[in-house]
CSV table of C-alpha atoms in Angstrom, one decimal:
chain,number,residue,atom,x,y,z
A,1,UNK,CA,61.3,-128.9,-87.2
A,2,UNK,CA,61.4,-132.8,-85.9
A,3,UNK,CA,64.7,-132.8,-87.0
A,4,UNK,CA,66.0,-130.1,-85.5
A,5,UNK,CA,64.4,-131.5,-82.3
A,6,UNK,CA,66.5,-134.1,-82.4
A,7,UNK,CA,69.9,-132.4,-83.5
A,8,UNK,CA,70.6,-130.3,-80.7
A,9,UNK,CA,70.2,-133.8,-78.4
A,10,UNK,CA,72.3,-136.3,-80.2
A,11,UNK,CA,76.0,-136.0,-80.2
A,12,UNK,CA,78.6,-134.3,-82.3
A,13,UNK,CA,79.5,-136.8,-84.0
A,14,UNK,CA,75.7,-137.8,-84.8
A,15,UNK,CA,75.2,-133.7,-86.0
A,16,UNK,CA,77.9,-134.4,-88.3
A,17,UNK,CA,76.0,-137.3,-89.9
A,18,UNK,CA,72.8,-135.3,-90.2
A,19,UNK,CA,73.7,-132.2,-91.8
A,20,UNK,CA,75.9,-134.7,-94.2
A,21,UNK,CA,72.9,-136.5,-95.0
A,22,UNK,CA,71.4,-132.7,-95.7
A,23,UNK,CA,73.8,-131.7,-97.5
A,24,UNK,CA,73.4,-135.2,-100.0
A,25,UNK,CA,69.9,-134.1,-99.9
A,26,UNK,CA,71.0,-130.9,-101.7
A,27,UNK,CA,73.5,-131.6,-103.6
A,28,UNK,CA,71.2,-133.9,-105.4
A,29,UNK,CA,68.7,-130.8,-105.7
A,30,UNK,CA,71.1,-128.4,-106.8
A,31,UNK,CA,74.2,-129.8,-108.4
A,32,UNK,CA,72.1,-132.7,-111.2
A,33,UNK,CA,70.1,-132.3,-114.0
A,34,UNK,CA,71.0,-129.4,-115.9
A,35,UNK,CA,73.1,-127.9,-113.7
A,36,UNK,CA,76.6,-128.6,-115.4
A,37,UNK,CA,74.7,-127.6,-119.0
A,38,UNK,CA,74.1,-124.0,-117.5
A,39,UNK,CA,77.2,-123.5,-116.1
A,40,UNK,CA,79.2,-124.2,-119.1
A,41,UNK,CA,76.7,-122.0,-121.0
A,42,UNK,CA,77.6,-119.0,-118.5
A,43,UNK,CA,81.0,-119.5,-118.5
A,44,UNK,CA,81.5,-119.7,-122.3
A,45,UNK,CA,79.6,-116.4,-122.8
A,46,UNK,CA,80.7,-113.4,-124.0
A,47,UNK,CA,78.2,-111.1,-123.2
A,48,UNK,CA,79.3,-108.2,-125.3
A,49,UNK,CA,76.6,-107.6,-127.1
A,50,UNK,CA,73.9,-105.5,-125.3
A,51,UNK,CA,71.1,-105.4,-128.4
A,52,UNK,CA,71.1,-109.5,-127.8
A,53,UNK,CA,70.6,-108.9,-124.1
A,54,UNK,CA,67.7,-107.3,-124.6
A,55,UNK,CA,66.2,-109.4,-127.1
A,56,UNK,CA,66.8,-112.4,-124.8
A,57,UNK,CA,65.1,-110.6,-122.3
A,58,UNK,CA,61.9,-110.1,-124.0
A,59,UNK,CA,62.1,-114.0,-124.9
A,60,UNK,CA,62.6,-114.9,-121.4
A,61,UNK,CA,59.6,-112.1,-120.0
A,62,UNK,CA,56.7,-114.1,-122.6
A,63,UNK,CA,57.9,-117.2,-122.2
A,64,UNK,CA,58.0,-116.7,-117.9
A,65,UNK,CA,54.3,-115.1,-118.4
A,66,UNK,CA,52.7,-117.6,-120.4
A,67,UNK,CA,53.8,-120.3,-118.1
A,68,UNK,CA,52.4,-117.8,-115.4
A,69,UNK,CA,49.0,-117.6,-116.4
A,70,UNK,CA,48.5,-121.0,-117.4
A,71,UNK,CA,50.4,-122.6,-113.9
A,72,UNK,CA,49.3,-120.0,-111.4
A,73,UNK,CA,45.9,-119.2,-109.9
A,74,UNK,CA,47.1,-115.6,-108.8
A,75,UNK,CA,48.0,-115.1,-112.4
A,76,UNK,CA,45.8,-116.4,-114.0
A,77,UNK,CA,43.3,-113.7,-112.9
A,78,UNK,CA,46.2,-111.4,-112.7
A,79,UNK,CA,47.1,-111.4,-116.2
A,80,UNK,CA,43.4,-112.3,-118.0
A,81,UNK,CA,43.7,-109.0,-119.6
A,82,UNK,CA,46.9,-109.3,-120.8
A,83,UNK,CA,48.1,-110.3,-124.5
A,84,UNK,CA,51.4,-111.1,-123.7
A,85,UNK,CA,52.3,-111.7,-127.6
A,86,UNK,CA,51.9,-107.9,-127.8
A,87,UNK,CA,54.6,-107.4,-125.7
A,88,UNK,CA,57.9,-106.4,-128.0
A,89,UNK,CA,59.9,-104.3,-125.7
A,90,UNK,CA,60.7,-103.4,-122.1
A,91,UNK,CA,59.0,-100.9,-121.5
A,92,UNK,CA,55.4,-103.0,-122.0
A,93,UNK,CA,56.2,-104.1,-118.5
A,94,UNK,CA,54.4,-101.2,-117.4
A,95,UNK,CA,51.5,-102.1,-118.5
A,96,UNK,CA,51.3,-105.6,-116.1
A,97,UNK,CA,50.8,-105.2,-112.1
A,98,UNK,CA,53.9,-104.5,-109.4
A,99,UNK,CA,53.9,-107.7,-106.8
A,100,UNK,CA,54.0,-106.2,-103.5
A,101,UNK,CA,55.7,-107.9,-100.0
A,102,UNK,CA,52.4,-108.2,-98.4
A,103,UNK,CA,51.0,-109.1,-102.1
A,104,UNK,CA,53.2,-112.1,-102.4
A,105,UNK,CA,53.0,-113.7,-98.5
A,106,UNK,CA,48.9,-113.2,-98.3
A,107,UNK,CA,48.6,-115.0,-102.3
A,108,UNK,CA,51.6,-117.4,-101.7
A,109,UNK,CA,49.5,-120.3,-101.9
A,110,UNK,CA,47.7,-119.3,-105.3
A,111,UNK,CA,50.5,-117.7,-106.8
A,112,UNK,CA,52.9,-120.8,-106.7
A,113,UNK,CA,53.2,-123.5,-109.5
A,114,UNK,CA,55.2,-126.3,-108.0
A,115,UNK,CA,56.1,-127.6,-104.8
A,116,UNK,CA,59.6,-129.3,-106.0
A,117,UNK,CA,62.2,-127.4,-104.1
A,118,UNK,CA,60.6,-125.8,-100.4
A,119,UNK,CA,62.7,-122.6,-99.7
A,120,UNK,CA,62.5,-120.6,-96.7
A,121,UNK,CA,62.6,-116.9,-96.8
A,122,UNK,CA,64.1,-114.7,-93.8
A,123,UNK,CA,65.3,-111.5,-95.6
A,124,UNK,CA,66.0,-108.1,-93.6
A,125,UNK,CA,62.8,-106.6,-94.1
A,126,UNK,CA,61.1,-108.7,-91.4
A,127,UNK,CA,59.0,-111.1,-93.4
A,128,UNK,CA,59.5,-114.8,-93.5
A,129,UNK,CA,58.2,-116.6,-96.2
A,130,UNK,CA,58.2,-120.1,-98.2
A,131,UNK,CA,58.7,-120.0,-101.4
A,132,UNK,CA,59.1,-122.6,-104.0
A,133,UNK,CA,61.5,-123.7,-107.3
A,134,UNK,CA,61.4,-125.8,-109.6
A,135,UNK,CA,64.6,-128.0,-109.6
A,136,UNK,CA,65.6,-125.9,-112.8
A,137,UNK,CA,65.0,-122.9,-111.4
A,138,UNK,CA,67.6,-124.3,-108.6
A,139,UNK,CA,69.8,-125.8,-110.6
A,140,UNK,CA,69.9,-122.7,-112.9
A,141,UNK,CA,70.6,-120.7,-110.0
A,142,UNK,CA,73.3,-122.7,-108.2
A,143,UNK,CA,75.0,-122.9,-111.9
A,144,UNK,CA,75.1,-119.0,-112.2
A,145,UNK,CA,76.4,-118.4,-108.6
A,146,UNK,CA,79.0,-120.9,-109.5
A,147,UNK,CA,80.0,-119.5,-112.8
A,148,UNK,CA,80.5,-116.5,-110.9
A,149,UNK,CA,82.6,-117.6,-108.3
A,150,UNK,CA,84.6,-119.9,-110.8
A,151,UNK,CA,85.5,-116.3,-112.6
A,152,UNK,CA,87.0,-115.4,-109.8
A,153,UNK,CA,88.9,-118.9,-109.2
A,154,UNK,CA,86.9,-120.9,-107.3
A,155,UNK,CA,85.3,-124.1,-108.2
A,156,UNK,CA,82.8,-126.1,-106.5
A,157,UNK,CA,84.6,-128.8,-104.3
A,158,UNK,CA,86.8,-126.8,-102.9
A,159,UNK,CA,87.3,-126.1,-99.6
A,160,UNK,CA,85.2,-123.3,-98.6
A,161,UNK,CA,84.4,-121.8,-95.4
A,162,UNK,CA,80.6,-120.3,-94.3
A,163,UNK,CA,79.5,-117.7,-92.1
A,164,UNK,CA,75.8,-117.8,-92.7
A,165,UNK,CA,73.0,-117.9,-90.5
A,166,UNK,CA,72.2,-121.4,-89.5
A,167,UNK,CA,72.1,-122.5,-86.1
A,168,UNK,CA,74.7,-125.3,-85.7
A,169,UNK,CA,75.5,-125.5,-82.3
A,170,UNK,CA,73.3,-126.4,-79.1
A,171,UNK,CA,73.2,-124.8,-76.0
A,172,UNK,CA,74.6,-128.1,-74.5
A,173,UNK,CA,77.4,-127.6,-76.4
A,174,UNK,CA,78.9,-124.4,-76.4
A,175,UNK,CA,81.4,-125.1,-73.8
A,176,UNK,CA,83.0,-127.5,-76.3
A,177,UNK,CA,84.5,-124.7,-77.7
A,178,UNK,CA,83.7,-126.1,-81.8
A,179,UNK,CA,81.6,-123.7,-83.5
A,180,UNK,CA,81.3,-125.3,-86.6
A,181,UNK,CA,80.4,-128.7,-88.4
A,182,UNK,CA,81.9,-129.7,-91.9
A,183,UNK,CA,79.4,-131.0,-95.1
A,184,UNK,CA,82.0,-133.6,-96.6
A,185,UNK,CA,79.9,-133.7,-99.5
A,186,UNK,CA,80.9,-130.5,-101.3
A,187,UNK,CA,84.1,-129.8,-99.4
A,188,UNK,CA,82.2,-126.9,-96.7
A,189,UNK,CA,82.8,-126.1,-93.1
A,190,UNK,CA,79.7,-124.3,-92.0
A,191,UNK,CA,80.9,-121.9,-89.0
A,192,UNK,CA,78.2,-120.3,-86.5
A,193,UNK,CA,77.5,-117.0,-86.7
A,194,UNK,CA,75.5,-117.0,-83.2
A,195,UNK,CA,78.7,-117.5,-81.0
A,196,UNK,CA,81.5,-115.2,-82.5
A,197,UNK,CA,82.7,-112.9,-79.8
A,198,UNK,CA,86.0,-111.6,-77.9
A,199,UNK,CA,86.3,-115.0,-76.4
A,200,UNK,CA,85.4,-117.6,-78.8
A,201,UNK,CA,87.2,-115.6,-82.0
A,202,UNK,CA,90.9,-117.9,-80.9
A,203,UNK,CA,89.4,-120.9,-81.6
A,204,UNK,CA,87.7,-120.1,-84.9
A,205,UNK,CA,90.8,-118.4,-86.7
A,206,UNK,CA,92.4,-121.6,-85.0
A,207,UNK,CA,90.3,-124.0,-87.1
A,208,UNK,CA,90.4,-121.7,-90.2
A,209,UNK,CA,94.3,-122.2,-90.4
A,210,UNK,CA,93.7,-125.8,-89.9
A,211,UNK,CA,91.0,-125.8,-92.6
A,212,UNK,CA,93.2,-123.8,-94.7
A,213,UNK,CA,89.5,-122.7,-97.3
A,214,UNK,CA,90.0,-121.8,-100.5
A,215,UNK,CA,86.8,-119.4,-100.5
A,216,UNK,CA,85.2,-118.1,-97.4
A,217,UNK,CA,81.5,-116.4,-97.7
A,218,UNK,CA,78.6,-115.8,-96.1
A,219,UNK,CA,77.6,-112.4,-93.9
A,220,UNK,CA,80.8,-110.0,-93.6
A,221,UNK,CA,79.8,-108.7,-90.5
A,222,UNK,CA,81.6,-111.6,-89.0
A,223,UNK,CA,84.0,-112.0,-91.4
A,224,UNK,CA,85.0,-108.4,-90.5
A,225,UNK,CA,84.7,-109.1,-86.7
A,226,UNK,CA,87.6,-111.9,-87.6
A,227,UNK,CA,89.6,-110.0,-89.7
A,228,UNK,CA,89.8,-107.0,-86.9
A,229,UNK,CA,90.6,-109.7,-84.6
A,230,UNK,CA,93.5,-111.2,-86.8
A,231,UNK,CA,95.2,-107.5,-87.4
A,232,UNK,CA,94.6,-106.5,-83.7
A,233,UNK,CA,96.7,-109.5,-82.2
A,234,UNK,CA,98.8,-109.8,-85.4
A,235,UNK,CA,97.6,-113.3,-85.8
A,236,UNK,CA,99.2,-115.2,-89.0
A,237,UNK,CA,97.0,-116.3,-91.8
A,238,UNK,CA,98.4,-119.9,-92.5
A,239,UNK,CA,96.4,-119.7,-95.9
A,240,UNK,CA,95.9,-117.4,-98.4
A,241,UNK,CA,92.0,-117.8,-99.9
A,242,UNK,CA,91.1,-117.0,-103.6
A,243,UNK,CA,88.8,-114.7,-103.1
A,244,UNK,CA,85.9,-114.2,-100.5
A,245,UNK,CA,82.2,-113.7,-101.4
A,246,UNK,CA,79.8,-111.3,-99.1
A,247,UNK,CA,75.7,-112.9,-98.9
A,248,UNK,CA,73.0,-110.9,-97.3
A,249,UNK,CA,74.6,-107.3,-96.1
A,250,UNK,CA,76.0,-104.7,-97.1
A,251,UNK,CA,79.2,-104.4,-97.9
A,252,UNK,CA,80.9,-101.4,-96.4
A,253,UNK,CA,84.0,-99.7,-97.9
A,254,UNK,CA,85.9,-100.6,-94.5
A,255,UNK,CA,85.2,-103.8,-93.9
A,256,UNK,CA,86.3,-104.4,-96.7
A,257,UNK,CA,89.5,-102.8,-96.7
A,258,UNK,CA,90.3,-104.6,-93.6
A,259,UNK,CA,89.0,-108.0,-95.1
A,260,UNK,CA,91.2,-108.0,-98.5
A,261,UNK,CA,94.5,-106.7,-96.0
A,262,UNK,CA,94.2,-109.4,-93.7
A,263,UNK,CA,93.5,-112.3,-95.8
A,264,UNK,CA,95.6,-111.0,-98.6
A,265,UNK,CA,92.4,-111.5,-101.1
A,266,UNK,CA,89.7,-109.8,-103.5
A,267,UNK,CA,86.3,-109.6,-102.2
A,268,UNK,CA,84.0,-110.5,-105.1
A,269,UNK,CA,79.9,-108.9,-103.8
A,270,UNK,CA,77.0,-110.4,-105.5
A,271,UNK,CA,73.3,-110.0,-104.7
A,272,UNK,CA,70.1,-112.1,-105.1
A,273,UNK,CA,67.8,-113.1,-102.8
A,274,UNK,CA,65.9,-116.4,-101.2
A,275,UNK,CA,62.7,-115.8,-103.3
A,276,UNK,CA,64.6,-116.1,-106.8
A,277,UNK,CA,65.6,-112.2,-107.6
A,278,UNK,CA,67.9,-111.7,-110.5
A,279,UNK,CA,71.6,-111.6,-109.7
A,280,UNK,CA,73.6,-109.0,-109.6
A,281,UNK,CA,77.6,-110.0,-109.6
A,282,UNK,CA,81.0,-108.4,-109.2
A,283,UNK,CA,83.4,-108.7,-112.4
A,284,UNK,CA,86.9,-109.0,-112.2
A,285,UNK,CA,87.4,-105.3,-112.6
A,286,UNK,CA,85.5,-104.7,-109.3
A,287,UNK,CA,82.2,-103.5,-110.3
A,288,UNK,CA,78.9,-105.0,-110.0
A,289,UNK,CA,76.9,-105.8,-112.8
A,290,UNK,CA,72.7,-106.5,-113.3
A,291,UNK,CA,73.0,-109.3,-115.0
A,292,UNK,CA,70.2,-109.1,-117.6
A,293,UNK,CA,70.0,-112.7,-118.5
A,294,UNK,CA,69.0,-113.5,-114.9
A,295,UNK,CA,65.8,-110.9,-114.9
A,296,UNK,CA,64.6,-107.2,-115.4
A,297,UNK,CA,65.4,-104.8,-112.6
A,298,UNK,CA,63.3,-101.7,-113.1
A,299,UNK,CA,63.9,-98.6,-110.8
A,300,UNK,CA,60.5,-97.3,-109.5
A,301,UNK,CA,59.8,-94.7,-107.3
A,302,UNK,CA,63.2,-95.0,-106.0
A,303,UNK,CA,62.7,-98.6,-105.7
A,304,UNK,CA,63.8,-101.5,-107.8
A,305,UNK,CA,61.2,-104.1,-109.3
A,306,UNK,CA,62.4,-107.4,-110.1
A,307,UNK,CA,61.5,-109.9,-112.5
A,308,UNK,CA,62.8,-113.1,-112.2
A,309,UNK,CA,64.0,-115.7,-115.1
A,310,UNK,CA,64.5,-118.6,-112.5
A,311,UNK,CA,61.3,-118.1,-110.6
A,312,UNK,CA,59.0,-120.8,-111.9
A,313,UNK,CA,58.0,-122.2,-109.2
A,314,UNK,CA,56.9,-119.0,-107.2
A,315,UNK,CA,56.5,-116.5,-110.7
A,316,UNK,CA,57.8,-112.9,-109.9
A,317,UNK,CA,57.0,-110.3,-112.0
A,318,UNK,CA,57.6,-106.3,-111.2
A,319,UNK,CA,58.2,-107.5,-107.4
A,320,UNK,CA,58.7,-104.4,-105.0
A,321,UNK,CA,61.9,-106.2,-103.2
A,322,UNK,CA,62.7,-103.7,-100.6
A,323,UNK,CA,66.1,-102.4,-101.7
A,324,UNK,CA,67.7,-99.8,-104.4
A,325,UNK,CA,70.1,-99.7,-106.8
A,326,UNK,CA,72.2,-96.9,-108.0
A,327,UNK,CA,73.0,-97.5,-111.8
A,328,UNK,CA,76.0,-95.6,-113.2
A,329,UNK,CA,75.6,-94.4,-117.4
A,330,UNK,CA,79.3,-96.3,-118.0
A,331,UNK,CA,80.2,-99.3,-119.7
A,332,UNK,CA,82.8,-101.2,-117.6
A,333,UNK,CA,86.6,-102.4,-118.9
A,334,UNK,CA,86.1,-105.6,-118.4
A,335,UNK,CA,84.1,-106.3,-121.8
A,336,UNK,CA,80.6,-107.2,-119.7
A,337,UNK,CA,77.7,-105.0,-121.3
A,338,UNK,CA,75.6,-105.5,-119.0
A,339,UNK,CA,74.8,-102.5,-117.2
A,340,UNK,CA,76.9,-101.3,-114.1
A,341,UNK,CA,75.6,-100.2,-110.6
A,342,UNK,CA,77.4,-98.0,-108.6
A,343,UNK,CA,75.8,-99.6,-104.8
A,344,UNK,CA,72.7,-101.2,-103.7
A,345,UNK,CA,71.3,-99.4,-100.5
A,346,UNK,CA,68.4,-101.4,-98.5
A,347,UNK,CA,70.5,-104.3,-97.2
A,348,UNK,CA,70.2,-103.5,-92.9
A,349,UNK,CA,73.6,-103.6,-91.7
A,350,UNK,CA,72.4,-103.1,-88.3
A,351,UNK,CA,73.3,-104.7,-84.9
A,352,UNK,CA,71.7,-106.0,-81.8
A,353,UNK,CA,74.0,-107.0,-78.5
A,354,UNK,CA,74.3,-109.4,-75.8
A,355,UNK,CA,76.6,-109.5,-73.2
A,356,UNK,CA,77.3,-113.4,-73.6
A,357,UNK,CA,77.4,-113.2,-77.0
A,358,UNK,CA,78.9,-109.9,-78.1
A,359,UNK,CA,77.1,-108.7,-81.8
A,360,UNK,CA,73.9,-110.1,-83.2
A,361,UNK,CA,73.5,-108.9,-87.0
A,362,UNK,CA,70.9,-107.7,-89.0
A,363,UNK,CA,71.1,-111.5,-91.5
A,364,UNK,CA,71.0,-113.4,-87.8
A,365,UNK,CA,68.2,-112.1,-86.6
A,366,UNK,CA,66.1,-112.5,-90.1
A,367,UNK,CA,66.2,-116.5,-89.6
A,368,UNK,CA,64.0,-116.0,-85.9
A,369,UNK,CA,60.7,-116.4,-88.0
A,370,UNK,CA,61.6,-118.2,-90.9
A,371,UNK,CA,60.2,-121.4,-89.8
A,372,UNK,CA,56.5,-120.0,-89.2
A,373,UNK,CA,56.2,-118.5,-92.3
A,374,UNK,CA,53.2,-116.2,-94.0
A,375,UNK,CA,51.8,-115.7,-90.1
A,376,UNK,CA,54.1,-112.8,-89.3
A,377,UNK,CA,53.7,-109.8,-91.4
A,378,UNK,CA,56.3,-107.8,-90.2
A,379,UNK,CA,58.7,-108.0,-87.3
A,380,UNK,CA,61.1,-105.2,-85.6
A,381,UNK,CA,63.6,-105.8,-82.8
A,382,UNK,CA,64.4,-103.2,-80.5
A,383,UNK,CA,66.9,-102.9,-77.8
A,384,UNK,CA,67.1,-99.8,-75.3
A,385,UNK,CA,69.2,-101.2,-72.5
A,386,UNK,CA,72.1,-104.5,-72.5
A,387,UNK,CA,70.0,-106.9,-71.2
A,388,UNK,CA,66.2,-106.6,-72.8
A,389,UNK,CA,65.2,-106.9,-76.3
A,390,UNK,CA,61.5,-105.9,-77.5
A,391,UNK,CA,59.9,-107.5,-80.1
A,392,UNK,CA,57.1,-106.1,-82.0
A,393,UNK,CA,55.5,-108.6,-84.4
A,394,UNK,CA,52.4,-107.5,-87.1
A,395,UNK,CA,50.9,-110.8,-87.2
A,396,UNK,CA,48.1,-112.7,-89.1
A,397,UNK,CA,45.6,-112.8,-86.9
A,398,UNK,CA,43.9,-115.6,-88.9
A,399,UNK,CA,47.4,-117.5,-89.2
A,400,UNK,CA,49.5,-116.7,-86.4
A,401,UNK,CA,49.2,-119.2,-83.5
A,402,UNK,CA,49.8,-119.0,-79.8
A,403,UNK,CA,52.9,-121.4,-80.1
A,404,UNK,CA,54.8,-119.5,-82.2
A,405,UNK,CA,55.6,-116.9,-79.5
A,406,UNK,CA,57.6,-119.8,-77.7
A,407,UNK,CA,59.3,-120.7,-81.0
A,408,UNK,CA,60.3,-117.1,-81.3
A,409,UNK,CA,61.8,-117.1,-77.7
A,410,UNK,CA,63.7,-120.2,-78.7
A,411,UNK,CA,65.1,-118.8,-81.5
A,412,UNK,CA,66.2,-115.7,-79.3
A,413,UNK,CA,67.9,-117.5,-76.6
A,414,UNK,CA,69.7,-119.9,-79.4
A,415,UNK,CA,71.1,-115.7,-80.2
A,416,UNK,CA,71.6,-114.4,-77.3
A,417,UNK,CA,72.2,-116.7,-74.6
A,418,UNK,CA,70.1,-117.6,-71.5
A,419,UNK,CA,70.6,-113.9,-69.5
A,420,UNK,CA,68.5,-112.0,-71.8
A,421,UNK,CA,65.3,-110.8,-71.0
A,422,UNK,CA,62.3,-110.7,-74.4
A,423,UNK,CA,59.0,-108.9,-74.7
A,424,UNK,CA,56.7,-109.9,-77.2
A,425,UNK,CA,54.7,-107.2,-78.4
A,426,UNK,CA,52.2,-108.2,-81.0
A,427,UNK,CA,49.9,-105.4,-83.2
A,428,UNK,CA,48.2,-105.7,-86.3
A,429,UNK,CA,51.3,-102.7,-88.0
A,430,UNK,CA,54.3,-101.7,-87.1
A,431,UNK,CA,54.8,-97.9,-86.6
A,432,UNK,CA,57.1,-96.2,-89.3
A,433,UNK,CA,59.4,-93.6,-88.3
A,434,UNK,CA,59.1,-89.7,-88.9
A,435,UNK,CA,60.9,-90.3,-92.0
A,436,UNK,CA,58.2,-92.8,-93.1
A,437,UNK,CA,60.4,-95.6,-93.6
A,438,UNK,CA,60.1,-99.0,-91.3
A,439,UNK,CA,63.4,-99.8,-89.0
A,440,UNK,CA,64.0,-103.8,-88.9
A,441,UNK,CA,66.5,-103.2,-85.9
A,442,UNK,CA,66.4,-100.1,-83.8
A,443,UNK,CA,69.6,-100.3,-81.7
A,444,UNK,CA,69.3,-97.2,-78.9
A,445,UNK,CA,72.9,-98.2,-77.4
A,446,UNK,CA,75.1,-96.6,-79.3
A,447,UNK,CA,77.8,-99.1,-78.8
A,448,UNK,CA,78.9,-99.7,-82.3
A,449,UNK,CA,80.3,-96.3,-83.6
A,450,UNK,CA,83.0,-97.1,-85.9
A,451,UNK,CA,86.8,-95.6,-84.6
């Protein structure tokens, strides 16, 4: 937080250093050790052969649970009646407990092993959290979603352009009209999602033809608002990228149409999640895939349970993640046996609006409590009229202090601007609808029908 303090005083120039400096900082977290070891492993293998999936999966479950009940306190108690050399096939994961949300921010403290790698959660369900890795569990990571996007043509270093949800550019500079800074160290230009509207768009399809990115990723929301904006004034693309690859939404059958006719490009969708969840990753034959030698994704109740390989640090076993997954009985073309899924649902593709700053989406507005983490329980955004948004928060009562309602408002103005008006509302639960599901973002204004 100190830092950020004193980013959004010093000069542009000085911002560049810093998140340089950051991006150093991670590089050396994600990109040493073992890194390059598991990324040749992932892209030499074949996985054709399903029976060997599944045997590696077992391997992976006993060897993650023993490590679980001897490193974590939550665990530990968790699993005391557990013989987890008795466990031969998939299905004995029914007989261990299902993590719950709630489960997993209250125990945080006794259910994590390490304190290596700090992560912090924001998600779409309206809970922040901080979580923790062990720098294999990163580097494991960051080698698979590379693997991936090297599949596809891309390799890490080069130029790549982000849309994510980091907040890049002070108030006092937004008449400067340079909604990005660049991280020299792996070749990115990080691009603010808070300030993309009818009036700003010019100057960021402007720098992307200067920038000329091999890749672009991040939320497609505003990779979609940019595309429209390119076809509508029949803007030329001075730069053809690989391929581009969705994080943290939905990705909806006409945005992404638009996306691969405007850039010319295949979008490649994969899903995982800040706490560790197993991937799930596109193929080059277009479907997604649950990669098994990532984790077990069970379906429950309609629900999907994940079980994490690279979750060491913070162990999650049968976790309730808030989304669904719609498997198909097919194997694909592409030789992958890894099972296919036809769509994951549970990703809030929602909006919020501000005058000033046109959309806000659902990934945005996840990152406005995820620096007070495990005092918030749940938080939900509602806007009636253009210039007021409400915000109910299910706090901690024993963890939630006073100052964080200021930090909230902060975070909200950084969104929205200055001319907004905010109402804290905080309750001990959120009310679920008639349907008896919980609505992150409940947008009464109707103003973003699709034509």
């Amino acid at each position: 937080m100190l830092l950020e303090k004193i980013y959004i005083k010093v000069p542009v120039w000085v911002q560049e250093i810093m998140i340089n400096g950051y991006g150093l900082k991670t590089y050396l977290e994600r990109y040493t050790g073992n890194y390059k070891k598991y990324k040749k492993e992932y892209l030499n293998k074949k996985y054709n052969d399903y029976i060997s999936e599944e045997k590696y999966q077992i391997e992976e479950l006993k060897r993650l649970l023993k490590h679980a009940k001897e490193k974590s306190k939550y665990y530990t108690q968790k699993l005391k009646d557990i013989n987890i050399d008795e466990i031969k096939t998939l299905k004995d994961l029914e007989k261990l407990p299902i993590l719950e949300k709630e489960e997993l921010r209250k125990n945080i403290n006794n259910i994590i092993t390490t304190h290596e790698v700090k992560n912090n959660t924001s998600g779409t369900t309206g809970k922040s959290m901080t979580v923790y890795f062990t720098k294999d569990d990163f580097q494991k990571r960051m080698a698979y979603l590379d693997a991936f996007k090297e599949k596809h043509g891309v390799k890490l270093g080069m130029k790549a352009a982000r849309f994510s949800g980091k907040n890049l550019i002070p108030e006092k500079d937004n008449n400067k009209n340079k909604y990005w800074r660049t991280n020299k160290i792996i070749n990115q230009r990080l691009y603010s999602t808070f300030h993309i509207n009818e009036r700003t768009l010019k100057y960021y399809i402007n720098d992307l033809n200067n920038f000329k990115p091999d890749s672009l990723d991040g939320f497609m929301s505003c990779i979609y608002e940019i595309a429209k904006y390119i076809e509508k004034n029949k803007i030329k693309l001075e730069f053809t990228p690989k391929a581009i690859f969705p994080t943290s939404e939905t990705v909806l059958e006409h945005q992404k149409e638009v996306v691969e006719r405007v850039f010319k490009c295949k979008v490649r969708n994969q899903y995982a999640s800040s706490e560790g969840a197993s991937f799930v990753t596109e193929c080059v034959e277009g479907k997604l895939h649950y990669n098994m030698d990532t984790g077990i994704i069970e379906e429950n109740d309609g629900d999907i349970l994940i079980t994490s390989f690279t979750s060491y640090g913070t162990p999650l076993v049968r976790y309730r993640i808030g989304d669904r997954m719609i498997f198909l009985k097919e194997e694909c073309s592409c030789g992958n046996c890894h099972p296919v899924i036809e769509r994951i649902e549970g990703r809030n593709t929602d909006y919020l609006y501000s005058k000033e700053r046109g959309k806000i989406n659902a990934a945005n507005m996840s990152n406005v409590i995820k620096y007070i983490p495990n005092a918030v329980k749940n938080i939900q955004f509602i806007q009636n009229v253009e210039d007021e948004i409400i915000i109910n928060i299910a706090v901690d009562r024993e963890r939630y202090l006073e100052k964080y309602d200021e930090e909230i408002l902060n975070e909200m103005k950084n969104r929205f601007g200055l001319n907004m008006k905010f109402t804290i509302n905080k309750m001990d639960e959120i009310p679920k609808e008639k349907s008896g599901k919980y609505r992150y973002i409940k947008n009464n204004l109707n103003l973003f029908e699709e034509k």
